[in-house]
Amino acid sequence: MMPEVPAMTLAAWRLQMTTAIMVPAAVFEVVAQMDTNTRWRLARAVWTLLLNGSLLALHFGLWVLSLKTTSLPHAMLFVCMAPVIVALSMWIMRQPISWGELGGTALGTAGAALLALSSAHSGAAGPGAASWRGDLAALAAAALFVAYLSIGRRLRAWMPIFTYSTLVTEAGAAVLTLAAACIEGSTPRHDPRSAHYGLFQWASSASYFPKIAYLAVVPGLLGHTGFNALVKYMDPLILTLVGTMEPLVGSFVGHAMGLVELPHPLTYIGGAVVLASTVIVSVAGHHRQKAEQKESERRIRSKSHLTTASVQLT
C-alpha cells in the first residue's frame, strides 16, 4: 500500500490521522471523567508519555520500513517475536525465567536464523522481496514494541484508554513528522512540482485520504487502541496466542490479493519454528507468572498468620 511514499512520512500520516480521530474521546475523558488528582497525575506523567510516544514512533517507522524492504511474511513473522524478545531480555538481566521460556527463546533464535537464511537465498529483488535489512528492521520494531508495552502497562493501570492512546499517538506522530522532514525531506506544504511529499499531504489528497483513513481506523483505532484496551481486561496469554495468527492470516490475505509472491521454502520452516517458539514462550511465561503469584499470596498469608499469632501471645 502506497509504496511510493517514504516510510517515515507514511508512518507519520497514519499516526496524525489516528490522533485526530481520538482527540474528542480523550477530551471527554479528561473533562468529564477525571478527578483533580488524576489530572495532576497525568500532568506529572508527561515525560513518560513523551518517551513512550517516541518508542511508538520508532516502532512504526521501522515497521513501515520493513514492509517496504522485505517480504510481508518475513515482516509479520519477525514483528510477532515480541514474547521471545521479552524472555531473552529476562535471561540477559538474570531475572526469574522458566526452562520452557529458555527453550522457546532458543527455538525462536533458530527460527529467526532460518528466516535470515531464506532472505539470503531467495534470489528475488525489488519491492516485496525478502531481505536481511528488512528482517532486521522488523525485529527491531518488535523489540521497541516490547519496551512500549512495558511502559504502557504501568500507565494504563490508572489512565483512561483514549487519554493514554491519544497522548502517546500524538507524541509518536510529532516525532515521526519531525523525522520525515529531517530525513526524507518532506515539506509542510506539498508542491506538485517537487519530488518531496507533504507532511500533511494525506489531508488534501483524494487518493491518499481514504487509504490513510483505513490505516488509522482499522489497524490503528480498532487494532492498536483495541489491543491497549484489552490488555487491562483480558489474559495477556490469550492476546499473545491470537497475535501469533497474524502472520498466517496476513500472508494468506496478501497472497490472495496478489500483493506477495509465494515465500522461499526456508520461510515456511523458519516461520513455523518462530510461531511455535512464540507459543511455547507465551504459555511457559504464563504458567511461571501464575506460580509466582500463588507463591506471593502464600507468603502474604503466612506472614499474616504469624502476625496474628504474635499478637495473641502478647
JSON list of C-alpha atoms in Angstrom, two decimals, residues 52-234:
[
{"chain": "A", "resi": 52, "resn": "ASN", "atom": "CA", "xyz": [6.55, 6.07, 25.16]},
{"chain": "A", "resi": 53, "resn": "GLY", "atom": "CA", "xyz": [5.38, 8.09, 22.17]},
{"chain": "A", "resi": 54, "resn": "SER", "atom": "CA", "xyz": [8.96, 8.16, 20.88]},
{"chain": "A", "resi": 55, "resn": "LEU", "atom": "CA", "xyz": [9.19, 4.38, 21.25]},
{"chain": "A", "resi": 56, "resn": "LEU", "atom": "CA", "xyz": [5.91, 4.05, 19.35]},
{"chain": "A", "resi": 57, "resn": "ALA", "atom": "CA", "xyz": [7.24, 6.33, 16.60]},
{"chain": "A", "resi": 58, "resn": "LEU", "atom": "CA", "xyz": [10.40, 4.27, 16.21]},
{"chain": "A", "resi": 59, "resn": "HIS", "atom": "CA", "xyz": [8.34, 1.07, 16.21]},
{"chain": "A", "resi": 60, "resn": "PHE", "atom": "CA", "xyz": [6.03, 2.29, 13.46]},
{"chain": "A", "resi": 61, "resn": "GLY", "atom": "CA", "xyz": [8.84, 3.84, 11.45]},
{"chain": "A", "resi": 62, "resn": "LEU", "atom": "CA", "xyz": [10.84, 0.60, 11.42]},
{"chain": "A", "resi": 63, "resn": "TRP", "atom": "CA", "xyz": [7.69, -1.49, 10.86]},
{"chain": "A", "resi": 64, "resn": "VAL", "atom": "CA", "xyz": [6.73, 0.50, 7.75]},
{"chain": "A", "resi": 65, "resn": "LEU", "atom": "CA", "xyz": [10.37, 0.38, 6.61]},
{"chain": "A", "resi": 66, "resn": "SER", "atom": "CA", "xyz": [10.37, -3.42, 6.98]},
{"chain": "A", "resi": 67, "resn": "LEU", "atom": "CA", "xyz": [7.19, -3.68, 4.89]},
{"chain": "A", "resi": 68, "resn": "LYS", "atom": "CA", "xyz": [8.94, -1.72, 2.14]},
{"chain": "A", "resi": 69, "resn": "THR", "atom": "CA", "xyz": [12.25, -3.61, 2.29]},
{"chain": "A", "resi": 70, "resn": "THR", "atom": "CA", "xyz": [11.35, -7.25, 2.96]},
{"chain": "A", "resi": 71, "resn": "SER", "atom": "CA", "xyz": [8.53, -9.66, 2.19]},
{"chain": "A", "resi": 72, "resn": "LEU", "atom": "CA", "xyz": [5.20, -9.42, 4.02]},
{"chain": "A", "resi": 73, "resn": "PRO", "atom": "CA", "xyz": [5.53, -12.90, 5.65]},
{"chain": "A", "resi": 74, "resn": "HIS", "atom": "CA", "xyz": [9.04, -12.07, 6.94]},
{"chain": "A", "resi": 75, "resn": "ALA", "atom": "CA", "xyz": [7.98, -8.68, 8.32]},
{"chain": "A", "resi": 76, "resn": "MET", "atom": "CA", "xyz": [4.98, -10.16, 10.13]},
{"chain": "A", "resi": 77, "resn": "LEU", "atom": "CA", "xyz": [6.88, -13.17, 11.47]},
{"chain": "A", "resi": 78, "resn": "PHE", "atom": "CA", "xyz": [9.74, -11.10, 12.89]},
{"chain": "A", "resi": 79, "resn": "VAL", "atom": "CA", "xyz": [7.48, -8.46, 14.44]},
{"chain": "A", "resi": 80, "resn": "CYS", "atom": "CA", "xyz": [5.43, -11.14, 16.27]},
{"chain": "A", "resi": 81, "resn": "MET", "atom": "CA", "xyz": [8.56, -12.33, 18.11]},
{"chain": "A", "resi": 82, "resn": "ALA", "atom": "CA", "xyz": [7.91, -9.89, 20.98]},
{"chain": "A", "resi": 83, "resn": "PRO", "atom": "CA", "xyz": [7.39, -12.67, 23.63]},
{"chain": "A", "resi": 84, "resn": "VAL", "atom": "CA", "xyz": [10.68, -14.27, 22.61]},
{"chain": "A", "resi": 85, "resn": "ILE", "atom": "CA", "xyz": [12.45, -10.91, 22.91]},
{"chain": "A", "resi": 86, "resn": "VAL", "atom": "CA", "xyz": [10.94, -10.42, 26.39]},
{"chain": "A", "resi": 87, "resn": "ALA", "atom": "CA", "xyz": [12.20, -13.84, 27.51]},
{"chain": "A", "resi": 88, "resn": "LEU", "atom": "CA", "xyz": [15.65, -13.16, 26.05]},
{"chain": "A", "resi": 89, "resn": "SER", "atom": "CA", "xyz": [15.89, -9.82, 27.87]},
{"chain": "A", "resi": 90, "resn": "MET", "atom": "CA", "xyz": [14.85, -11.50, 31.14]},
{"chain": "A", "resi": 91, "resn": "TRP", "atom": "CA", "xyz": [17.60, -14.10, 30.70]},
{"chain": "A", "resi": 92, "resn": "ILE", "atom": "CA", "xyz": [20.20, -11.40, 29.93]},
{"chain": "A", "resi": 93, "resn": "MET", "atom": "CA", "xyz": [19.17, -9.37, 33.01]},
{"chain": "A", "resi": 94, "resn": "ARG", "atom": "CA", "xyz": [19.19, -12.57, 35.14]},
{"chain": "A", "resi": 95, "resn": "GLN", "atom": "CA", "xyz": [15.52, -12.27, 36.07]},
{"chain": "A", "resi": 96, "resn": "PRO", "atom": "CA", "xyz": [13.50, -15.38, 37.06]},
{"chain": "A", "resi": 97, "resn": "ILE", "atom": "CA", "xyz": [12.68, -17.39, 33.93]},
{"chain": "A", "resi": 98, "resn": "SER", "atom": "CA", "xyz": [11.43, -20.92, 33.35]},
{"chain": "A", "resi": 99, "resn": "TRP", "atom": "CA", "xyz": [13.09, -23.67, 31.32]},
{"chain": "A", "resi": 100, "resn": "GLY", "atom": "CA", "xyz": [10.15, -23.55, 28.93]},
{"chain": "A", "resi": 101, "resn": "GLU", "atom": "CA", "xyz": [10.81, -19.88, 28.21]},
{"chain": "A", "resi": 102, "resn": "LEU", "atom": "CA", "xyz": [14.52, -20.56, 27.70]},
{"chain": "A", "resi": 103, "resn": "GLY", "atom": "CA", "xyz": [13.76, -23.44, 25.34]},
{"chain": "A", "resi": 104, "resn": "GLY", "atom": "CA", "xyz": [11.26, -21.34, 23.41]},
{"chain": "A", "resi": 105, "resn": "THR", "atom": "CA", "xyz": [13.79, -18.50, 23.14]},
{"chain": "A", "resi": 106, "resn": "ALA", "atom": "CA", "xyz": [16.43, -20.86, 21.74]},
{"chain": "A", "resi": 107, "resn": "LEU", "atom": "CA", "xyz": [13.87, -22.21, 19.28]},
{"chain": "A", "resi": 108, "resn": "GLY", "atom": "CA", "xyz": [12.89, -18.68, 18.25]},
{"chain": "A", "resi": 109, "resn": "THR", "atom": "CA", "xyz": [16.54, -17.78, 17.65]},
{"chain": "A", "resi": 110, "resn": "ALA", "atom": "CA", "xyz": [16.88, -20.81, 15.38]},
{"chain": "A", "resi": 111, "resn": "GLY", "atom": "CA", "xyz": [13.71, -19.82, 13.53]},
{"chain": "A", "resi": 112, "resn": "ALA", "atom": "CA", "xyz": [14.98, -16.27, 13.04]},
{"chain": "A", "resi": 113, "resn": "ALA", "atom": "CA", "xyz": [18.25, -17.67, 11.67]},
{"chain": "A", "resi": 114, "resn": "LEU", "atom": "CA", "xyz": [16.31, -19.79, 9.16]},
{"chain": "A", "resi": 115, "resn": "LEU", "atom": "CA", "xyz": [14.30, -16.76, 8.07]},
{"chain": "A", "resi": 116, "resn": "ALA", "atom": "CA", "xyz": [17.51, -14.76, 7.62]},
{"chain": "A", "resi": 117, "resn": "LEU", "atom": "CA", "xyz": [18.96, -17.64, 5.62]},
{"chain": "A", "resi": 118, "resn": "SER", "atom": "CA", "xyz": [15.89, -17.70, 3.39]},
{"chain": "A", "resi": 119, "resn": "SER", "atom": "CA", "xyz": [16.36, -13.97, 2.76]},
{"chain": "A", "resi": 120, "resn": "ALA", "atom": "CA", "xyz": [19.94, -14.59, 1.66]},
{"chain": "A", "resi": 121, "resn": "HIS", "atom": "CA", "xyz": [18.91, -17.43, -0.68]},
{"chain": "A", "resi": 122, "resn": "SER", "atom": "CA", "xyz": [15.62, -16.09, -2.02]},
{"chain": "A", "resi": 123, "resn": "GLY", "atom": "CA", "xyz": [17.24, -14.72, -5.17]},
{"chain": "A", "resi": 124, "resn": "ALA", "atom": "CA", "xyz": [14.41, -12.22, -5.60]},
{"chain": "A", "resi": 125, "resn": "ALA", "atom": "CA", "xyz": [14.89, -8.47, -5.79]},
{"chain": "A", "resi": 126, "resn": "GLY", "atom": "CA", "xyz": [12.76, -5.35, -5.76]},
{"chain": "A", "resi": 127, "resn": "PRO", "atom": "CA", "xyz": [9.65, -4.46, -3.72]},
{"chain": "A", "resi": 128, "resn": "GLY", "atom": "CA", "xyz": [8.13, -7.35, -1.80]},
{"chain": "A", "resi": 129, "resn": "ALA", "atom": "CA", "xyz": [11.31, -9.45, -1.87]},
{"chain": "A", "resi": 130, "resn": "ALA", "atom": "CA", "xyz": [12.79, -10.77, 1.37]},
{"chain": "A", "resi": 131, "resn": "SER", "atom": "CA", "xyz": [15.98, -9.05, 2.57]},
{"chain": "A", "resi": 132, "resn": "TRP", "atom": "CA", "xyz": [18.04, -9.25, 5.72]},
{"chain": "A", "resi": 133, "resn": "ARG", "atom": "CA", "xyz": [17.86, -5.45, 6.14]},
{"chain": "A", "resi": 134, "resn": "GLY", "atom": "CA", "xyz": [14.08, -5.51, 6.17]},
{"chain": "A", "resi": 135, "resn": "ASP", "atom": "CA", "xyz": [14.10, -8.53, 8.50]},
{"chain": "A", "resi": 136, "resn": "LEU", "atom": "CA", "xyz": [16.36, -6.65, 10.92]},
{"chain": "A", "resi": 137, "resn": "ALA", "atom": "CA", "xyz": [14.05, -3.60, 10.80]},
{"chain": "A", "resi": 138, "resn": "ALA", "atom": "CA", "xyz": [11.03, -5.80, 11.68]},
{"chain": "A", "resi": 139, "resn": "LEU", "atom": "CA", "xyz": [12.94, -7.44, 14.55]},
{"chain": "A", "resi": 140, "resn": "ALA", "atom": "CA", "xyz": [13.96, -4.02, 15.90]},
{"chain": "A", "resi": 141, "resn": "ALA", "atom": "CA", "xyz": [10.32, -2.90, 15.61]},
{"chain": "A", "resi": 142, "resn": "ALA", "atom": "CA", "xyz": [9.30, -5.88, 17.75]},
{"chain": "A", "resi": 143, "resn": "ALA", "atom": "CA", "xyz": [11.91, -5.02, 20.40]},
{"chain": "A", "resi": 144, "resn": "LEU", "atom": "CA", "xyz": [10.70, -1.41, 20.54]},
{"chain": "A", "resi": 145, "resn": "PHE", "atom": "CA", "xyz": [7.10, -2.60, 20.85]},
{"chain": "A", "resi": 146, "resn": "VAL", "atom": "CA", "xyz": [8.11, -4.67, 23.89]},
{"chain": "A", "resi": 147, "resn": "ALA", "atom": "CA", "xyz": [9.55, -1.57, 25.57]},
{"chain": "A", "resi": 148, "resn": "TYR", "atom": "CA", "xyz": [6.45, 0.44, 24.57]},
{"chain": "A", "resi": 149, "resn": "LEU", "atom": "CA", "xyz": [4.11, -2.15, 26.10]},
{"chain": "A", "resi": 150, "resn": "SER", "atom": "CA", "xyz": [6.18, -2.37, 29.29]},
{"chain": "A", "resi": 151, "resn": "ILE", "atom": "CA", "xyz": [5.82, 1.37, 29.96]},
{"chain": "A", "resi": 152, "resn": "GLY", "atom": "CA", "xyz": [2.24, 1.47, 28.69]},
{"chain": "A", "resi": 153, "resn": "ARG", "atom": "CA", "xyz": [1.10, -1.30, 31.02]},
{"chain": "A", "resi": 154, "resn": "ARG", "atom": "CA", "xyz": [2.04, 0.83, 34.05]},
{"chain": "A", "resi": 155, "resn": "LEU", "atom": "CA", "xyz": [0.35, 3.93, 32.65]},
{"chain": "A", "resi": 156, "resn": "ARG", "atom": "CA", "xyz": [-2.81, 2.07, 31.63]},
{"chain": "A", "resi": 157, "resn": "ALA", "atom": "CA", "xyz": [-3.24, 0.84, 35.21]},
{"chain": "A", "resi": 158, "resn": "TRP", "atom": "CA", "xyz": [-4.69, 4.27, 36.08]},
{"chain": "A", "resi": 159, "resn": "MET", "atom": "CA", "xyz": [-5.03, 6.25, 32.84]},
{"chain": "A", "resi": 160, "resn": "PRO", "atom": "CA", "xyz": [-8.21, 6.02, 30.68]},
{"chain": "A", "resi": 161, "resn": "ILE", "atom": "CA", "xyz": [-7.76, 4.30, 27.32]},
{"chain": "A", "resi": 162, "resn": "PHE", "atom": "CA", "xyz": [-8.36, 7.22, 24.95]},
{"chain": "A", "resi": 163, "resn": "THR", "atom": "CA", "xyz": [-6.39, 9.67, 27.07]},
{"chain": "A", "resi": 164, "resn": "TYR", "atom": "CA", "xyz": [-3.42, 7.33, 27.05]},
{"chain": "A", "resi": 165, "resn": "SER", "atom": "CA", "xyz": [-3.69, 6.33, 23.39]},
{"chain": "A", "resi": 166, "resn": "THR", "atom": "CA", "xyz": [-4.23, 9.89, 22.15]},
{"chain": "A", "resi": 167, "resn": "LEU", "atom": "CA", "xyz": [-1.31, 11.41, 24.05]},
{"chain": "A", "resi": 168, "resn": "VAL", "atom": "CA", "xyz": [1.10, 8.62, 23.14]},
{"chain": "A", "resi": 169, "resn": "THR", "atom": "CA", "xyz": [-0.01, 8.56, 19.50]},
{"chain": "A", "resi": 170, "resn": "GLU", "atom": "CA", "xyz": [0.22, 12.36, 19.31]},
{"chain": "A", "resi": 171, "resn": "ALA", "atom": "CA", "xyz": [3.78, 12.25, 20.64]},
{"chain": "A", "resi": 172, "resn": "GLY", "atom": "CA", "xyz": [4.63, 9.49, 18.17]},
{"chain": "A", "resi": 173, "resn": "ALA", "atom": "CA", "xyz": [3.11, 11.48, 15.30]},
{"chain": "A", "resi": 174, "resn": "ALA", "atom": "CA", "xyz": [5.19, 14.53, 16.26]},
{"chain": "A", "resi": 175, "resn": "VAL", "atom": "CA", "xyz": [8.42, 12.52, 16.35]},
{"chain": "A", "resi": 176, "resn": "LEU", "atom": "CA", "xyz": [7.69, 10.85, 13.00]},
{"chain": "A", "resi": 177, "resn": "THR", "atom": "CA", "xyz": [6.69, 14.15, 11.38]},
{"chain": "A", "resi": 178, "resn": "LEU", "atom": "CA", "xyz": [9.99, 15.70, 12.50]},
{"chain": "A", "resi": 179, "resn": "ALA", "atom": "CA", "xyz": [11.90, 12.64, 11.25]},
{"chain": "A", "resi": 180, "resn": "ALA", "atom": "CA", "xyz": [10.11, 12.76, 7.89]},
{"chain": "A", "resi": 181, "resn": "ALA", "atom": "CA", "xyz": [11.11, 16.41, 7.48]},
{"chain": "A", "resi": 182, "resn": "CYS", "atom": "CA", "xyz": [14.74, 15.93, 8.54]},
{"chain": "A", "resi": 183, "resn": "ILE", "atom": "CA", "xyz": [15.50, 12.53, 6.99]},
{"chain": "A", "resi": 184, "resn": "GLU", "atom": "CA", "xyz": [13.20, 12.26, 3.98]},
{"chain": "A", "resi": 185, "resn": "GLY", "atom": "CA", "xyz": [12.88, 15.94, 3.09]},
{"chain": "A", "resi": 186, "resn": "SER", "atom": "CA", "xyz": [9.09, 16.08, 3.40]},
{"chain": "A", "resi": 187, "resn": "THR", "atom": "CA", "xyz": [7.81, 19.65, 3.49]},
{"chain": "A", "resi": 188, "resn": "PRO", "atom": "CA", "xyz": [4.99, 21.34, 5.48]},
{"chain": "A", "resi": 189, "resn": "ARG", "atom": "CA", "xyz": [3.12, 22.12, 2.25]},
{"chain": "A", "resi": 190, "resn": "HIS", "atom": "CA", "xyz": [3.18, 19.81, -0.77]},
{"chain": "A", "resi": 191, "resn": "ASP", "atom": "CA", "xyz": [4.41, 21.34, -4.02]},
{"chain": "A", "resi": 192, "resn": "PRO", "atom": "CA", "xyz": [3.33, 19.29, -7.07]},
{"chain": "A", "resi": 193, "resn": "ARG", "atom": "CA", "xyz": [6.47, 20.46, -8.87]},
{"chain": "A", "resi": 194, "resn": "SER", "atom": "CA", "xyz": [8.69, 18.99, -6.14]},
{"chain": "A", "resi": 195, "resn": "ALA", "atom": "CA", "xyz": [9.69, 15.36, -5.69]},
{"chain": "A", "resi": 196, "resn": "HIS", "atom": "CA", "xyz": [9.18, 15.67, -1.92]},
{"chain": "A", "resi": 197, "resn": "TYR", "atom": "CA", "xyz": [5.94, 14.72, -0.19]},
{"chain": "A", "resi": 198, "resn": "GLY", "atom": "CA", "xyz": [3.97, 16.97, 2.14]},
{"chain": "A", "resi": 199, "resn": "LEU", "atom": "CA", "xyz": [4.00, 16.31, 5.88]},
{"chain": "A", "resi": 200, "resn": "PHE", "atom": "CA", "xyz": [0.18, 16.56, 5.93]},
{"chain": "A", "resi": 201, "resn": "GLN", "atom": "CA", "xyz": [-0.49, 15.74, 2.28]},
{"chain": "A", "resi": 202, "resn": "TRP", "atom": "CA", "xyz": [-2.93, 12.95, 3.16]},
{"chain": "A", "resi": 203, "resn": "ALA", "atom": "CA", "xyz": [-5.48, 15.51, 4.40]},
{"chain": "A", "resi": 204, "resn": "SER", "atom": "CA", "xyz": [-5.84, 17.20, 0.99]},
{"chain": "A", "resi": 205, "resn": "SER", "atom": "CA", "xyz": [-5.27, 14.26, -1.34]},
{"chain": "A", "resi": 206, "resn": "ALA", "atom": "CA", "xyz": [-8.25, 12.43, -2.82]},
{"chain": "A", "resi": 207, "resn": "SER", "atom": "CA", "xyz": [-6.10, 9.35, -3.46]},
{"chain": "A", "resi": 208, "resn": "TYR", "atom": "CA", "xyz": [-4.24, 9.19, -0.13]},
{"chain": "A", "resi": 209, "resn": "PHE", "atom": "CA", "xyz": [-7.02, 10.24, 2.26]},
{"chain": "A", "resi": 210, "resn": "PRO", "atom": "CA", "xyz": [-9.12, 7.01, 2.04]},
{"chain": "A", "resi": 211, "resn": "LYS", "atom": "CA", "xyz": [-6.03, 4.82, 2.33]},
{"chain": "A", "resi": 212, "resn": "ILE", "atom": "CA", "xyz": [-4.75, 6.66, 5.40]},
{"chain": "A", "resi": 213, "resn": "ALA", "atom": "CA", "xyz": [-8.28, 6.62, 6.83]},
{"chain": "A", "resi": 214, "resn": "TYR", "atom": "CA", "xyz": [-8.26, 2.83, 6.52]},
{"chain": "A", "resi": 215, "resn": "LEU", "atom": "CA", "xyz": [-4.85, 2.57, 8.25]},
{"chain": "A", "resi": 216, "resn": "ALA", "atom": "CA", "xyz": [-5.93, 4.96, 11.00]},
{"chain": "A", "resi": 217, "resn": "VAL", "atom": "CA", "xyz": [-9.29, 3.30, 11.72]},
{"chain": "A", "resi": 218, "resn": "VAL", "atom": "CA", "xyz": [-8.74, -0.43, 11.15]},
{"chain": "A", "resi": 219, "resn": "PRO", "atom": "CA", "xyz": [-5.12, -1.24, 12.18]},
{"chain": "A", "resi": 220, "resn": "GLY", "atom": "CA", "xyz": [-4.84, 1.94, 14.28]},
{"chain": "A", "resi": 221, "resn": "LEU", "atom": "CA", "xyz": [-8.06, 2.58, 16.19]},
{"chain": "A", "resi": 222, "resn": "LEU", "atom": "CA", "xyz": [-9.62, -0.90, 16.14]},
{"chain": "A", "resi": 223, "resn": "GLY", "atom": "CA", "xyz": [-6.36, -2.82, 16.17]},
{"chain": "A", "resi": 224, "resn": "HIS", "atom": "CA", "xyz": [-3.74, -0.93, 18.18]},
{"chain": "A", "resi": 225, "resn": "THR", "atom": "CA", "xyz": [-6.04, 1.04, 20.51]},
{"chain": "A", "resi": 226, "resn": "GLY", "atom": "CA", "xyz": [-8.30, -2.01, 20.88]},
{"chain": "A", "resi": 227, "resn": "PHE", "atom": "CA", "xyz": [-5.28, -4.05, 21.96]},
{"chain": "A", "resi": 228, "resn": "ASN", "atom": "CA", "xyz": [-4.38, -1.41, 24.58]},
{"chain": "A", "resi": 229, "resn": "ALA", "atom": "CA", "xyz": [-7.92, -1.61, 25.92]},
{"chain": "A", "resi": 230, "resn": "LEU", "atom": "CA", "xyz": [-7.97, -5.42, 26.06]},
{"chain": "A", "resi": 231, "resn": "VAL", "atom": "CA", "xyz": [-4.63, -5.63, 27.91]},
{"chain": "A", "resi": 232, "resn": "LYS", "atom": "CA", "xyz": [-6.37, -4.30, 31.01]},
{"chain": "A", "resi": 233, "resn": "TYR", "atom": "CA", "xyz": [-9.26, -6.78, 30.91]},
{"chain": "A", "resi": 234, "resn": "MET", "atom": "CA", "xyz": [-8.08, -9.97, 29.16]}
]
